[in-house]
mmCIF file of C-alpha atoms in Angstrom:
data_model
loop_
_atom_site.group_PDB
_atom_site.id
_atom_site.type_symbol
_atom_site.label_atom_id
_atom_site.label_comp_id
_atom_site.label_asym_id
_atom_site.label_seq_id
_atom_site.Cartn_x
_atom_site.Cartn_y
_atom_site.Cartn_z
ATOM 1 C CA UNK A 1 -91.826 152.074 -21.901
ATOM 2 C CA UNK A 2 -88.271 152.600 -23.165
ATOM 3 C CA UNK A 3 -87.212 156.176 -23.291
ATOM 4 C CA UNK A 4 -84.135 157.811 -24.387
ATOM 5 C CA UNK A 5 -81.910 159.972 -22.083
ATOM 6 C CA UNK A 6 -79.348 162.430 -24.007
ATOM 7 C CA UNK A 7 -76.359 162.633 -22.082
ATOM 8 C CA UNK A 8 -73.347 165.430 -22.645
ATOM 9 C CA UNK A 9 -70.797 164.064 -21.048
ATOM 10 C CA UNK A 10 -68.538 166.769 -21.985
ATOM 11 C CA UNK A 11 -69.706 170.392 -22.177
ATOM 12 C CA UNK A 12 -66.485 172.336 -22.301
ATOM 13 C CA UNK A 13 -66.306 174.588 -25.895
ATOM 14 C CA UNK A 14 -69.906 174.697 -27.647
ATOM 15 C CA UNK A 15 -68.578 172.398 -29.574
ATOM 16 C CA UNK A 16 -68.268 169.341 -27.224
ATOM 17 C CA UNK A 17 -68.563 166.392 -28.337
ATOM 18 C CA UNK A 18 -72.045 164.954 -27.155
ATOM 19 C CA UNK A 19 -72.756 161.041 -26.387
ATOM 20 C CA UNK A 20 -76.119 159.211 -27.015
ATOM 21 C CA UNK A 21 -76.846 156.137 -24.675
ATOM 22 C CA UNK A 22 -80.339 154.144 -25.274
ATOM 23 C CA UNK A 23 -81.109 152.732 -21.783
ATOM 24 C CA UNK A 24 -84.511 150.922 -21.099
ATOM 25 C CA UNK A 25 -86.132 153.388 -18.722
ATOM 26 C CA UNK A 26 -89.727 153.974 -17.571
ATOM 27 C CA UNK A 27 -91.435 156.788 -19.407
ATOM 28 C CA UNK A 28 -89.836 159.358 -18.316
ATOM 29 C CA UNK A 29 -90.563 162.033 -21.137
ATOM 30 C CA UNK A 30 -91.080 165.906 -20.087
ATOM 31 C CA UNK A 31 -88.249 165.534 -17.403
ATOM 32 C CA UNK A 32 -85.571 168.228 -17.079
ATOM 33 C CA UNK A 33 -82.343 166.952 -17.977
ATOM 34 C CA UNK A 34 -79.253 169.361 -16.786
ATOM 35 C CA UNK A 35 -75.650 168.540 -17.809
ATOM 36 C CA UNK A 36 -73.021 171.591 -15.925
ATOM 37 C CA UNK A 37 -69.393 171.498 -15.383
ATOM 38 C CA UNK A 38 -66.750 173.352 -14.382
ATOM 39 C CA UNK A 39 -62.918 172.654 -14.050
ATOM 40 C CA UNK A 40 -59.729 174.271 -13.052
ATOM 41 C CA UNK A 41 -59.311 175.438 -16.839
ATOM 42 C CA UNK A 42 -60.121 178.991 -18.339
ATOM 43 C CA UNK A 43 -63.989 178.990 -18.554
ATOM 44 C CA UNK A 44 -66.443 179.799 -20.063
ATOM 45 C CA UNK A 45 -68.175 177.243 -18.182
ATOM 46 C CA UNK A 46 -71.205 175.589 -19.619
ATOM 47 C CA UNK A 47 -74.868 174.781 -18.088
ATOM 48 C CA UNK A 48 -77.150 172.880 -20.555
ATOM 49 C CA UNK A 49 -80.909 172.576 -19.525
ATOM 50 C CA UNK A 50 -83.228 169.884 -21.525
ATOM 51 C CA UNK A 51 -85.761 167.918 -21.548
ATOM 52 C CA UNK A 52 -86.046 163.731 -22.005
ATOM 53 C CA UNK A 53 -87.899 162.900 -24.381
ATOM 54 C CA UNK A 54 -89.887 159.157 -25.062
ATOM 55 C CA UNK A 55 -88.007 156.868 -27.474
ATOM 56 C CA UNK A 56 -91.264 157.284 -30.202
ATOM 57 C CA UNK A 57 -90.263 161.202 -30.598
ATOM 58 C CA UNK A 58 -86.964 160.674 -31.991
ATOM 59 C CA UNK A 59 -83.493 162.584 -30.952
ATOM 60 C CA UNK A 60 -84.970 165.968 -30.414
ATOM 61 C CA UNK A 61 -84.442 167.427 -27.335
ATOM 62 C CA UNK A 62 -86.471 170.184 -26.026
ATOM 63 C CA UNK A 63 -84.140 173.178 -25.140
ATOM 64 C CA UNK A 64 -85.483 174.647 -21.756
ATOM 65 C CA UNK A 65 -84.961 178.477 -21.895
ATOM 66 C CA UNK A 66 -85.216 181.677 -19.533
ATOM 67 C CA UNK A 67 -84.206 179.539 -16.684
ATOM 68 C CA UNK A 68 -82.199 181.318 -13.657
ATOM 69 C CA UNK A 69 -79.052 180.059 -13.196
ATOM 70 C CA UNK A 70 -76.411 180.508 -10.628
ATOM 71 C CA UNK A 71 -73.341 179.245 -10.328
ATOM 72 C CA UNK A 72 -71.353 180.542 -6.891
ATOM 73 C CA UNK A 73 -68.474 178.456 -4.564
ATOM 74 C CA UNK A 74 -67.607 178.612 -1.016
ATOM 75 C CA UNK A 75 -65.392 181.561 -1.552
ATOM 76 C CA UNK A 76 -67.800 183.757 -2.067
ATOM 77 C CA UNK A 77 -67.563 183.900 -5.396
ATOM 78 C CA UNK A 78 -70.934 184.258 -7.567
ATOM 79 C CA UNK A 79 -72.653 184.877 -10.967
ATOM 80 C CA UNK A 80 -75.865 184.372 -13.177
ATOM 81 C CA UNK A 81 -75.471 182.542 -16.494
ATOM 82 C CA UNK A 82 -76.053 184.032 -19.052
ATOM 83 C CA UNK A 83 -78.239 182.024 -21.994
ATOM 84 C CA UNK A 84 -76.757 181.549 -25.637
ATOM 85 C CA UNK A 85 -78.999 179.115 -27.219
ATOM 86 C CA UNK A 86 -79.848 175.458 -27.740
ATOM 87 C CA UNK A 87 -80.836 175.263 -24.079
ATOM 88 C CA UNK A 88 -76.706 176.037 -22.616
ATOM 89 C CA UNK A 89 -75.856 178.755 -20.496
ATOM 90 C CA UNK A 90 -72.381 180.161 -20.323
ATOM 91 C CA UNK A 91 -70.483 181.986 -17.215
ATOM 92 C CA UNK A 92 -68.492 185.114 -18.249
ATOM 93 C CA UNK A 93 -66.041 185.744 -15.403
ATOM 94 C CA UNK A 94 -65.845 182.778 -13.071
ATOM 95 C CA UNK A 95 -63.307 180.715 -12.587
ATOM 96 C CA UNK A 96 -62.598 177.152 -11.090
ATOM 97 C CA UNK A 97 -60.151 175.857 -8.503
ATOM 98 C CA UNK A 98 -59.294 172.908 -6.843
ATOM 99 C CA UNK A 99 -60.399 172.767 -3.266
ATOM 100 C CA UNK A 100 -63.498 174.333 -3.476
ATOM 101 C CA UNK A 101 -67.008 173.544 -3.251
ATOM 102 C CA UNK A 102 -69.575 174.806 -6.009
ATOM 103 C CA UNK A 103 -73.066 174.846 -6.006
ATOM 104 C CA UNK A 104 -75.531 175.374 -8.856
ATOM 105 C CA UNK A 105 -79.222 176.855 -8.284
ATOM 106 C CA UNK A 106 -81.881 176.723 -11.180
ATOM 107 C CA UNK A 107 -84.963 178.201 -11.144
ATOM 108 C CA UNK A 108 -86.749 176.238 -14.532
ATOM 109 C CA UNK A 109 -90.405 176.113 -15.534
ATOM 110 C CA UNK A 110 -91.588 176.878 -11.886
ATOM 111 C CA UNK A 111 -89.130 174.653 -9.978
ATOM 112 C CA UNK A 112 -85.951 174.469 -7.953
ATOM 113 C CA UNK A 113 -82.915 172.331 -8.926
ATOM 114 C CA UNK A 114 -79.637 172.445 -6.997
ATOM 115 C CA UNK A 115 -76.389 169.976 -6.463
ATOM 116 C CA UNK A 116 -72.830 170.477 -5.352
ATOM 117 C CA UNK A 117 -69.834 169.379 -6.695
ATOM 118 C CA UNK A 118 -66.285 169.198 -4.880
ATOM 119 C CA UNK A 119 -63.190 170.075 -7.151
ATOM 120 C CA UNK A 120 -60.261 167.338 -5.733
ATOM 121 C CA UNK A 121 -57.096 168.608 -6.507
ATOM 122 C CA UNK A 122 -55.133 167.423 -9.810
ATOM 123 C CA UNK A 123 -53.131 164.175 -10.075
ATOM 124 C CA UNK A 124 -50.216 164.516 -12.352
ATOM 125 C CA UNK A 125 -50.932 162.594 -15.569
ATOM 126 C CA UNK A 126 -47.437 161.668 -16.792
ATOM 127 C CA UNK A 127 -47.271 159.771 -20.213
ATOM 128 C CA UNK A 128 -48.967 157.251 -21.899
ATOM 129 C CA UNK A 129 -47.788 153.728 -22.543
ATOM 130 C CA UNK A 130 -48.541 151.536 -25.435
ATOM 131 C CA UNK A 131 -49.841 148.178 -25.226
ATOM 132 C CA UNK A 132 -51.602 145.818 -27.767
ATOM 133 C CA UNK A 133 -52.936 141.905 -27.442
ATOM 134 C CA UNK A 134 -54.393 139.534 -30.227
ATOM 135 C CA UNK A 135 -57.833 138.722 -30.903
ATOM 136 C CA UNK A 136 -58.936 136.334 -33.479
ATOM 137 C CA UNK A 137 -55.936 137.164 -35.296
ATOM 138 C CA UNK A 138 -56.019 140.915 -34.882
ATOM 139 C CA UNK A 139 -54.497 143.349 -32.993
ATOM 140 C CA UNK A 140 -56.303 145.742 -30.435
ATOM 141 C CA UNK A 141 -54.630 148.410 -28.731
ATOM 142 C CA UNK A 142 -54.516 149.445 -25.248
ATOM 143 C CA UNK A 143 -52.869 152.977 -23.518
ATOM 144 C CA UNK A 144 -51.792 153.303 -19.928
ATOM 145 C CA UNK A 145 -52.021 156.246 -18.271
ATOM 146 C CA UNK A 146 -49.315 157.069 -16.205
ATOM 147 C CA UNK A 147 -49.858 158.359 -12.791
ATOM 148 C CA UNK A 148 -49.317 158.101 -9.346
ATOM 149 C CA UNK A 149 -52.149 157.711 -7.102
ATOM 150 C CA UNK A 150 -51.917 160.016 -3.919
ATOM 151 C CA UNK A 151 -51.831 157.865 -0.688
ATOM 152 C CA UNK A 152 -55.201 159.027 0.856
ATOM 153 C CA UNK A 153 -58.257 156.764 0.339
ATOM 154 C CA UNK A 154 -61.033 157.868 -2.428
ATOM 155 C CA UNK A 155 -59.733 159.235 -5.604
ATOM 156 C CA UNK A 156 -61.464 158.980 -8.503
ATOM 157 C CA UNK A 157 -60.900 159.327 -11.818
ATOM 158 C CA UNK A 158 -63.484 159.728 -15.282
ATOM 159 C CA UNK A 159 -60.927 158.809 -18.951
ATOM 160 C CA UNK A 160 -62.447 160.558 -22.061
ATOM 161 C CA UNK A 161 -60.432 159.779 -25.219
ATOM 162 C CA UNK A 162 -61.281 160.333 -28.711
ATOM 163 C CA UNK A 163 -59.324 159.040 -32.169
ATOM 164 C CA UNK A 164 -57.761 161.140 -34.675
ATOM 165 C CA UNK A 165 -60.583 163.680 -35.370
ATOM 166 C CA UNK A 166 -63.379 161.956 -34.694
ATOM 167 C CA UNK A 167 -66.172 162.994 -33.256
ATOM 168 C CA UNK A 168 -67.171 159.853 -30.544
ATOM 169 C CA UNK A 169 -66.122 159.758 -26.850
ATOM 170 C CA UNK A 170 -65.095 156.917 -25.328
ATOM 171 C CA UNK A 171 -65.053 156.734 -21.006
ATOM 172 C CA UNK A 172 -63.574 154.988 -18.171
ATOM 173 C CA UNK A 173 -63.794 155.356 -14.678
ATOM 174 C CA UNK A 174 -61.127 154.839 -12.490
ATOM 175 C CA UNK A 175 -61.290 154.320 -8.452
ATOM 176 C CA UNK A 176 -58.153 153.574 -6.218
ATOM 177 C CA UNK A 177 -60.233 151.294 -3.858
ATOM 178 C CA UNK A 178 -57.607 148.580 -5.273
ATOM 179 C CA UNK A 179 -54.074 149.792 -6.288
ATOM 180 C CA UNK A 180 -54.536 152.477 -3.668
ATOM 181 C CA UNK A 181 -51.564 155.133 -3.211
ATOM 182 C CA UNK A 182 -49.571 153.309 -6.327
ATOM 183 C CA UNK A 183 -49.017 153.677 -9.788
ATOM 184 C CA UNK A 184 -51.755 153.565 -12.055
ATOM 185 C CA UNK A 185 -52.100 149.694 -13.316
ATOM 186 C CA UNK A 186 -54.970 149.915 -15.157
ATOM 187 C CA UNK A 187 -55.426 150.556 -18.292
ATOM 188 C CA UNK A 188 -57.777 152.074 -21.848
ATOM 189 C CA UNK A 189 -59.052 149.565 -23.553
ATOM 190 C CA UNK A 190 -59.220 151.036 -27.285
ATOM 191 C CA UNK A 191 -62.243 150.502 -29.497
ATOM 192 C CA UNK A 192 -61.685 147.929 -32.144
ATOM 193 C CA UNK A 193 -64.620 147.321 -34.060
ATOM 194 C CA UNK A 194 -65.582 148.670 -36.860
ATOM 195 C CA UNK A 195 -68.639 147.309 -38.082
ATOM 196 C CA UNK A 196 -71.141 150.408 -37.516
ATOM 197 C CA UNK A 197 -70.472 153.791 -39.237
ATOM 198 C CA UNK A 198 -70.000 155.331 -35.726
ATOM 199 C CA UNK A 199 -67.612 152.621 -34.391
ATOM 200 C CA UNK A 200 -63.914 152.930 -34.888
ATOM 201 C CA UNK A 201 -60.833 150.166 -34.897
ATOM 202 C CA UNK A 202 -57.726 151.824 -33.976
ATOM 203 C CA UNK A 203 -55.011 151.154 -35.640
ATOM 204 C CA UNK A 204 -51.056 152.226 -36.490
ATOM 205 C CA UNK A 205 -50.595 155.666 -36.886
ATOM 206 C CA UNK A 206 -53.834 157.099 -35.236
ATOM 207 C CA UNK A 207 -53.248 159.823 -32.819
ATOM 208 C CA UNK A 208 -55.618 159.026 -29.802
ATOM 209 C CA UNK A 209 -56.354 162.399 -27.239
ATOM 210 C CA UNK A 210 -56.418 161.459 -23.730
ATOM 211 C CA UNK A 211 -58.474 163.395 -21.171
ATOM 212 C CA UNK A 212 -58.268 162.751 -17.280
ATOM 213 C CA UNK A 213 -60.439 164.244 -14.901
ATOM 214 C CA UNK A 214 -60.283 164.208 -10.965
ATOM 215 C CA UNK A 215 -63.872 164.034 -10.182
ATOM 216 C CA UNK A 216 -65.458 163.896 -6.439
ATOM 217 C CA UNK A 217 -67.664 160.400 -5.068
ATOM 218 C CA UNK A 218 -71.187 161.601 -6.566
ATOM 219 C CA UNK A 219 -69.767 162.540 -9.868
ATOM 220 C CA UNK A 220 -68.088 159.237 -10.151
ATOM 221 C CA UNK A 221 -71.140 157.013 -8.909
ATOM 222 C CA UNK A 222 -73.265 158.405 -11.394
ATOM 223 C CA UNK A 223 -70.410 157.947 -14.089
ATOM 224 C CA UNK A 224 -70.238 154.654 -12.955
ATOM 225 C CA UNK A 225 -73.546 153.924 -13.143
ATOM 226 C CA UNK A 226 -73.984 155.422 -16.362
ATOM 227 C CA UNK A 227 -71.440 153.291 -18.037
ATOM 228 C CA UNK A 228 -72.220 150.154 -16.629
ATOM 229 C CA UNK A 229 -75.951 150.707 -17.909
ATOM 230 C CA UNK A 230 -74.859 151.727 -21.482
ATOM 231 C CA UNK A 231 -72.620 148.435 -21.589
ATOM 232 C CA UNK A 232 -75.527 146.231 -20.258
ATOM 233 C CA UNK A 233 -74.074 145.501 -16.989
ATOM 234 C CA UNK A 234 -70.747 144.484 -18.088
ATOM 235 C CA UNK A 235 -69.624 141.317 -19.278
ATOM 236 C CA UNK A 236 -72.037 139.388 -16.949
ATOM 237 C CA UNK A 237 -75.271 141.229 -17.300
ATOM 238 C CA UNK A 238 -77.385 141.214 -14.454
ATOM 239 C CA UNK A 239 -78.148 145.069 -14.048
ATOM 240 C CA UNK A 240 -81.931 146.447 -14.024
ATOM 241 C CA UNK A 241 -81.648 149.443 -16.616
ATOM 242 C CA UNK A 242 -82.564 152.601 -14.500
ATOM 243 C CA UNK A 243 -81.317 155.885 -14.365
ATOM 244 C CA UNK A 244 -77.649 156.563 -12.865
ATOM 245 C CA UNK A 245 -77.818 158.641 -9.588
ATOM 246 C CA UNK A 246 -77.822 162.273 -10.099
ATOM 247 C CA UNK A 247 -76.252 164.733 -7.336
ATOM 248 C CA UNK A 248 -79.059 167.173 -8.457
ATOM 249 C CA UNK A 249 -82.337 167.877 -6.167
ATOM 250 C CA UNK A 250 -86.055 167.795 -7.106
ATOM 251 C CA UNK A 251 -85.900 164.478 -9.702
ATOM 252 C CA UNK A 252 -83.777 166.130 -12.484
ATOM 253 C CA UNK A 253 -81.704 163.704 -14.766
ATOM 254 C CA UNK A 254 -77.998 164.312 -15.056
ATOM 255 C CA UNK A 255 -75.419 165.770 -13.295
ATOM 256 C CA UNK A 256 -73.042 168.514 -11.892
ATOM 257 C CA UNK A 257 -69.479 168.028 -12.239
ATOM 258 C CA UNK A 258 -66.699 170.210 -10.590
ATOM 259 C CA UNK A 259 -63.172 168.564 -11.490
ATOM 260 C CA UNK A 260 -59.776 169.055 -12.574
ATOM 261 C CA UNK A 261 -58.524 168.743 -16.383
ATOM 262 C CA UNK A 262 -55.640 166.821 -17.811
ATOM 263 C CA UNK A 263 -54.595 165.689 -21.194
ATOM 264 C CA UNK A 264 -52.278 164.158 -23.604
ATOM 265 C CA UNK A 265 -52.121 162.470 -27.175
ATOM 266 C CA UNK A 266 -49.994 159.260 -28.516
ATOM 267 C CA UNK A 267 -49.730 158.163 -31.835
ATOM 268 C CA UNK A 268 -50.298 154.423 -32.115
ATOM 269 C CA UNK A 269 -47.256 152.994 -33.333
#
């Protein structure tokens, strides 16, 4: 039975942007859904706690409230979210560090969820370089992000980038099993197609906001396997739709991200 998983892939201010992907799951309605991240920025950090619902209800997501949740690190450090609404609950005083190792408990409608997340430490991100190509007599844009990869084995890397002010996401995930200990070589493909009212061609003189994250191994293999189930497998197909692999316990949906925080804009010129 197809279902429909909400996703926030970004949960930063309360006014994240938040992604819809369709994916052709078994029914999997009634299923808690928990999105949580926090990064070596200034919280507030953000929990959100939801439920799936099937693809027959529509896009409302049941907000799951007076759930216990508790966010601490290997430092020592501690504290219970506090709830705000809409199903997200917001730290007050923590804060986030590379290095260290958090771990989130929830207590939710009589069960037990917890994951942990490893902040890596921050890669430099440099510039941006411009790039563009022609397809069927138009020109699409690409951006390389410049950075050097660090020489040890198994960095990874998550691209969010949005256009002008726009409200969409776009994502990439990088890995440095190739190009290992070098300079980035890979690079954001830009959306150029326009045809539905939520899709975008960029074009001169849009200002595109670039955000890199250093995430750890189970943050990027769910990323990864989120993306490459929202695109259909890829150019080749070949993927059975299922859900990506969440570092979470006890069968929730989702994911717990600790990870570092870059950015930058361009204006396409």
């Amino acid at each position: 039975m197809k279902n429909i998983l909400f996703i926030l892939l970004s949960l930063f201010t309360l006014t994240a942007c938040e992604k819809e992907i369709d994916l052709d799951l078994d029914d999997q309605s009634g299923n808690i859904v928990i999105e949580g991240n926090v990064t070596d920025q200034a919280g507030p950090y953000f929990v959100k706690i939801t439920k799936s619902v099937a693809f027959t209800e529509g896009n409302q997501y049941p907000a799951v409230e007076n759930a216990s949740v508790i966010l601490s690190d290997n430092t020592g450090q501690t504290e219970t979210l506090q709830y705000i609404g809409n199903g997200t609950y917001q730290t007050s005083t923590f804060t986030g560090a590379s290095g260290r190792t958090y771990t989130l408990k929830i207590d939710a409608e009589g069960k037990q969820y917890t994951a942990q997340s490893t902040m890596p430490q921050a890669v430099s991100f440099d510039d941006l370089e411009q790039d563009s190509f022609m397809i069927g007599g138009e020109t699409s844009y690409t951006l390389l992000p410049v950075f050097m990869d660090p020489p040890a084995l198994g960095n990874r890397y998550l691209f969010s980038f949005t256009v002008n002010n726009h409200p969409k996401k776009y994502f990439q995930e990088f890995s440095d099993n190739v190009n290992n200990g070098a300079a980035n070589q890979r690079p954001l493909l830009l959306p150029n197609d326009d045809e539905d009212d939520d899709d975008i061609k960029v074009a001169v003189g849009d200002t595109i906001h670039v955000e890199m994250q250093c995430i750890d191994e189970n943050v990027y293999t769910f990323y990864s396997a989120l993306l490459q189930i929202s695109n259909g497998g890829g150019p080749g197909g070949g993927v059975t739709p299922s859900n990506p692999p969440s570092n979470i316990s006890n069968g929730a949906l989702g994911y717990f991200s600790a990870h570092t925080v870059r950015t930058r804009s361009i204006v396409i010129q």
